[in-house]
Amino acid sequence: ILNVEQSPQSLHVQEGDSTNFTCSFPSSNFYALHWYRWETAKSPEALFVMTLNGDEKKKGRISATLNTKEGYSYLYIKGSQPEDSATYLCAPYSGYSTLTFGKGTMLLVSP
Amino acid sequence: KAGVTQTPRYLIKTRGQQVTLSCSPISGHRSVSWYQQTPGQGLQFLFEYFSETQRNKGNFPGRFSGRQFSNSRSEMNVSTLELGDSALYLCASSRGSIDGQETQYFGPGTRLLVL
């Protein structure tokens, strides 16, 4: 069972603020890291799949970086909007279509 | 393309009963994974099925079981329900690649309450 840590546990920012979260995972036997966004009353939605050390992915105002050697990934949100309010989950791949999820970072963006 | 569907969406059971949850994957997907989410815990992996075979299993007691049918639909069963089994149960489907790069698509979940 992989040990996946996400920080902070929760975050409250004002509209327009930029923010970032951290995902830490074991660096050995790394295959891929997945980021998901989970809005209340909806299904988790995939944001990024990252595989290479130094990878950087971007989707609108959201971007993510990956460091496989030290076992961490950062997720950045530029100019947060209320609709960004959600729980952001990271999940390293554990084999056989299995993802090991962290507990997530709950983001609340106030207007 | 229809998404992942789960039935029922809500369920209330009493301790000692058993329950069966169903998951229909996206058409063409052969892998179905099941997860449990309880307050304060992340999504915890239960098991994964691919082409009717369980490929991987999480750290849950034997009361939790599953199966997959030839049309890739999957069911999970929990026998002798305990209060602690109250949770949101999510399933996710994918084509089943084992390279780690494939996105899993989640259903809306079944919320189970055990009284």
Short mmCIF file of C-alpha atoms in Angstrom, two decimals:
data_model
loop_
_atom_site.label_atom_id
_atom_site.label_comp_id
_atom_site.label_asym_id
_atom_site.label_seq_id
_atom_site.Cartn_x
_atom_site.Cartn_y
_atom_site.Cartn_z
CA ILE A 1 0.00 0.00 0.00
CA LEU A 2 1.51 3.32 -1.07
CA ASN A 3 1.75 6.20 1.40
CA VAL A 4 0.32 9.27 -0.30
CA GLU A 5 0.28 12.59 1.54
CA GLN A 6 -1.51 15.72 0.41
CA SER A 7 -1.13 19.14 1.96
CA PRO A 8 -2.71 21.29 3.05
CA GLN A 9 -5.78 19.35 4.11
CA SER A 10 -7.97 22.36 3.34
CA LEU A 11 -7.56 25.84 2.01
CA HIS A 12 -9.79 28.90 1.92
CA VAL A 13 -8.84 31.65 -0.52
CA GLN A 14 -10.44 34.72 -2.03
CA GLU A 15 -11.45 34.98 -5.64
CA GLY A 16 -8.46 36.01 -7.71
CA ASP A 17 -5.87 34.47 -5.37
CA SER A 18 -3.41 31.97 -6.76
CA THR A 19 -2.82 28.84 -4.76
CA ASN A 20 -0.94 25.57 -4.81
CA PHE A 21 -1.10 22.17 -3.17
CA THR A 22 1.39 19.37 -2.68
CA CYS A 23 1.18 15.64 -3.24
CA SER A 24 3.95 13.41 -1.84
CA PHE A 25 4.35 9.79 -2.84
CA PRO A 26 7.01 7.05 -2.81
CA SER A 27 9.55 7.70 -5.53
CA SER A 28 10.46 4.06 -6.05
CA ASN A 29 8.72 2.00 -8.77
CA PHE A 30 7.00 5.07 -10.14
CA TYR A 31 4.70 4.64 -13.12
CA ALA A 32 2.37 7.63 -13.23
CA LEU A 33 0.58 10.19 -11.09
CA HIS A 34 -3.04 11.17 -11.58
CA TRP A 35 -4.76 14.36 -10.43
CA TYR A 36 -8.52 14.50 -10.00
CA ARG A 37 -10.96 17.24 -9.08
CA TRP A 38 -13.98 16.25 -7.06
CA GLU A 39 -16.80 18.73 -6.75
CA THR A 40 -19.55 18.23 -4.20
CA ALA A 41 -22.36 15.98 -5.43
CA LYS A 42 -20.44 15.10 -8.59
CA SER A 43 -18.07 12.33 -9.66
CA PRO A 44 -14.29 12.74 -9.47
CA GLU A 45 -13.07 14.20 -12.73
CA ALA A 46 -9.63 13.57 -14.17
CA LEU A 47 -7.35 16.60 -14.51
CA PHE A 48 -3.93 15.26 -15.44
CA VAL A 49 -1.93 12.10 -15.89
CA MET A 50 1.77 12.72 -15.38
CA THR A 51 4.54 10.27 -16.09
CA LEU A 52 7.91 11.91 -16.70
CA ASN A 53 10.19 13.61 -14.21
CA GLY A 54 9.98 17.34 -14.82
CA ASP A 55 6.61 16.97 -16.55
CA GLU A 56 4.41 20.03 -16.53
CA LYS A 57 0.78 19.91 -17.58
CA LYS A 58 -1.69 22.76 -17.98
CA LYS A 59 -5.45 23.00 -18.34
CA GLY A 60 -6.73 26.54 -18.38
CA ARG A 61 -5.75 28.18 -15.09
CA ILE A 62 -4.68 24.89 -13.53
CA SER A 63 -1.22 23.45 -13.94
CA ALA A 64 0.81 20.68 -12.34
CA THR A 65 4.44 19.71 -12.06
CA LEU A 66 6.06 16.39 -11.25
CA ASN A 67 9.29 15.40 -9.53
CA THR A 68 9.62 11.62 -9.59
CA LYS A 69 13.10 11.54 -8.05
CA GLU A 70 11.99 13.14 -4.82
CA GLY A 71 8.39 11.95 -5.01
CA TYR A 72 6.21 15.02 -5.17
CA SER A 73 3.86 16.90 -7.43
CA TYR A 74 2.50 20.41 -7.17
CA LEU A 75 -0.88 21.58 -8.42
CA TYR A 76 -1.25 25.30 -9.08
CA ILE A 77 -4.40 27.32 -9.64
CA LYS A 78 -3.90 30.82 -10.99
CA GLY A 79 -6.54 33.43 -10.23
CA SER A 80 -8.90 31.11 -8.31
CA GLN A 81 -12.59 31.35 -9.08
CA PRO A 82 -15.54 30.14 -6.97
CA GLU A 83 -16.12 27.35 -9.47
CA ASP A 84 -12.67 25.99 -8.58
CA SER A 85 -14.03 25.04 -5.16
CA ALA A 86 -13.59 21.30 -4.92
CA THR A 87 -11.45 18.60 -3.38
CA TYR A 88 -8.29 17.94 -5.37
CA LEU A 89 -7.00 14.39 -5.22
CA CYS A 90 -3.72 12.95 -6.32
CA ALA A 91 -3.19 9.26 -6.96
CA PRO A 92 0.00 7.45 -7.92
CA TYR A 93 -0.56 4.39 -10.03
CA SER A 94 -0.06 1.16 -8.12
CA GLY A 95 -0.40 -1.42 -10.87
CA TYR A 96 -3.27 -3.29 -12.53
CA SER A 97 -5.44 -0.22 -13.04
CA THR A 98 -5.16 0.58 -9.34
CA LEU A 99 -4.82 4.12 -8.11
CA THR A 100 -3.87 4.88 -4.49
CA PHE A 101 -5.54 8.14 -3.57
CA GLY A 102 -4.43 10.71 -1.06
CA LYS A 103 -7.02 12.24 1.27
CA GLY A 104 -7.17 15.31 -0.88
CA THR A 105 -6.96 19.07 -0.46
CA MET A 106 -10.33 20.75 -0.02
CA LEU A 107 -10.32 24.17 -1.68
CA LEU A 108 -12.94 26.82 -0.99
CA VAL A 109 -12.85 29.98 -3.06
CA SER A 110 -14.95 32.85 -1.74
CA PRO A 111 -16.30 35.54 -4.08
CA LYS B 1 -20.99 8.14 -25.10
CA ALA B 2 -22.78 7.26 -21.88
CA GLY B 3 -20.78 7.59 -18.70
CA VAL B 4 -20.34 5.18 -15.84
CA THR B 5 -23.60 4.42 -14.09
CA GLN B 6 -24.17 3.03 -10.63
CA THR B 7 -27.31 1.68 -9.04
CA PRO B 8 -28.84 2.25 -6.66
CA ARG B 9 -27.76 5.78 -5.79
CA TYR B 10 -28.87 5.56 -2.18
CA LEU B 11 -29.43 2.62 0.09
CA ILE B 12 -30.38 2.15 3.72
CA LYS B 13 -29.73 -1.21 5.36
CA THR B 14 -29.54 -2.54 8.89
CA ARG B 15 -26.65 -4.29 10.58
CA GLY B 16 -26.29 -7.92 9.60
CA GLN B 17 -27.96 -7.54 6.22
CA GLN B 18 -26.16 -7.87 2.95
CA VAL B 19 -26.14 -5.50 -0.01
CA THR B 20 -25.31 -5.67 -3.70
CA LEU B 21 -24.23 -2.62 -5.68
CA SER B 22 -24.03 -2.44 -9.44
CA CYS B 23 -21.74 -0.59 -11.83
CA SER B 24 -22.06 -0.32 -15.60
CA PRO B 25 -18.84 0.90 -17.24
CA ILE B 26 -18.40 3.06 -20.29
CA SER B 27 -18.95 1.07 -23.45
CA GLY B 28 -15.71 -0.61 -24.52
CA HIS B 29 -14.14 -0.44 -21.07
CA ARG B 30 -13.17 -3.80 -19.63
CA SER B 31 -11.79 -2.75 -16.27
CA VAL B 32 -13.92 -1.79 -13.30
CA SER B 33 -12.42 -0.66 -10.00
CA TRP B 34 -14.32 -0.15 -6.76
CA TYR B 35 -13.50 2.38 -4.06
CA GLN B 36 -14.91 3.21 -0.65
CA GLN B 37 -14.96 6.68 0.81
CA THR B 38 -15.72 7.28 4.47
CA PRO B 39 -15.56 10.61 6.36
CA GLY B 40 -11.96 11.55 7.06
CA GLN B 41 -10.59 8.91 4.72
CA GLY B 42 -9.55 9.17 1.14
CA LEU B 43 -10.83 6.94 -1.57
CA GLN B 44 -9.78 3.45 -0.53
CA PHE B 45 -9.34 0.79 -3.17
CA LEU B 46 -11.51 -2.30 -2.79
CA PHE B 47 -10.81 -4.38 -5.91
CA GLU B 48 -10.39 -4.26 -9.65
CA TYR B 49 -11.89 -6.56 -12.26
CA PHE B 50 -10.78 -7.03 -15.82
CA SER B 51 -12.43 -9.40 -18.27
CA GLU B 52 -14.35 -11.13 -15.48
CA THR B 53 -11.22 -11.74 -13.38
CA GLN B 54 -10.20 -10.00 -10.20
CA ARG B 55 -6.76 -8.57 -10.91
CA ASN B 56 -6.13 -6.68 -7.72
CA LYS B 57 -7.60 -6.45 -4.25
CA GLY B 58 -7.31 -3.88 -1.50
CA ASN B 59 -7.06 -4.43 2.22
CA PHE B 60 -10.68 -5.12 3.08
CA PRO B 61 -12.24 -8.08 4.92
CA GLY B 62 -13.70 -11.01 3.07
CA ARG B 63 -17.21 -9.63 3.66
CA PHE B 64 -16.50 -7.45 0.65
CA SER B 65 -16.62 -9.30 -2.63
CA GLY B 66 -17.26 -8.57 -6.24
CA ARG B 67 -17.68 -10.00 -9.66
CA GLN B 68 -17.74 -8.95 -13.25
CA PHE B 69 -19.94 -10.19 -16.03
CA SER B 70 -19.14 -10.84 -19.67
CA ASN B 71 -20.60 -7.44 -20.63
CA SER B 72 -18.12 -5.83 -18.18
CA ARG B 73 -20.83 -4.79 -15.74
CA SER B 74 -19.68 -5.34 -12.20
CA GLU B 75 -21.32 -5.91 -8.87
CA MET B 76 -19.94 -5.67 -5.40
CA ASN B 77 -21.47 -7.39 -2.42
CA VAL B 78 -21.07 -6.67 1.25
CA SER B 79 -22.31 -9.36 3.60
CA THR B 80 -23.09 -9.04 7.31
CA LEU B 81 -23.16 -5.26 7.19
CA GLU B 82 -21.55 -3.28 9.99
CA LEU B 83 -22.15 0.34 10.97
CA GLY B 84 -18.66 1.18 9.70
CA ASP B 85 -19.62 0.09 6.20
CA SER B 86 -21.68 3.26 5.85
CA ALA B 87 -19.88 5.05 3.06
CA LEU B 88 -19.93 6.29 -0.49
CA TYR B 89 -19.00 3.49 -2.87
CA LEU B 90 -17.59 4.58 -6.21
CA CYS B 91 -16.75 2.55 -9.22
CA ALA B 92 -14.48 3.62 -12.04
CA SER B 93 -13.96 2.17 -15.48
CA SER B 94 -11.14 2.15 -17.98
CA ARG B 95 -9.94 0.06 -20.89
CA GLY B 96 -7.65 -1.75 -18.48
CA SER B 97 -4.17 -0.80 -19.61
CA ILE B 98 -1.52 -1.58 -17.00
CA ASP B 99 0.95 1.14 -17.99
CA GLY B 100 -0.55 3.54 -15.48
CA GLN B 101 -1.29 6.25 -18.01
CA GLU B 102 -4.95 5.57 -18.56
CA THR B 103 -7.62 7.77 -17.00
CA GLN B 104 -10.24 6.13 -14.84
CA TYR B 105 -13.77 7.45 -15.26
CA PHE B 106 -15.88 7.50 -12.14
CA GLY B 107 -19.56 6.88 -11.64
CA PRO B 108 -21.77 9.00 -9.37
CA GLY B 109 -21.49 6.56 -6.50
CA THR B 110 -23.84 4.67 -4.22
CA ARG B 111 -24.31 6.11 -0.77
CA LEU B 112 -24.90 3.33 1.73
CA LEU B 113 -26.20 3.97 5.21
CA VAL B 114 -26.15 1.10 7.71
CA LEU B 115 -28.39 1.52 10.74
#
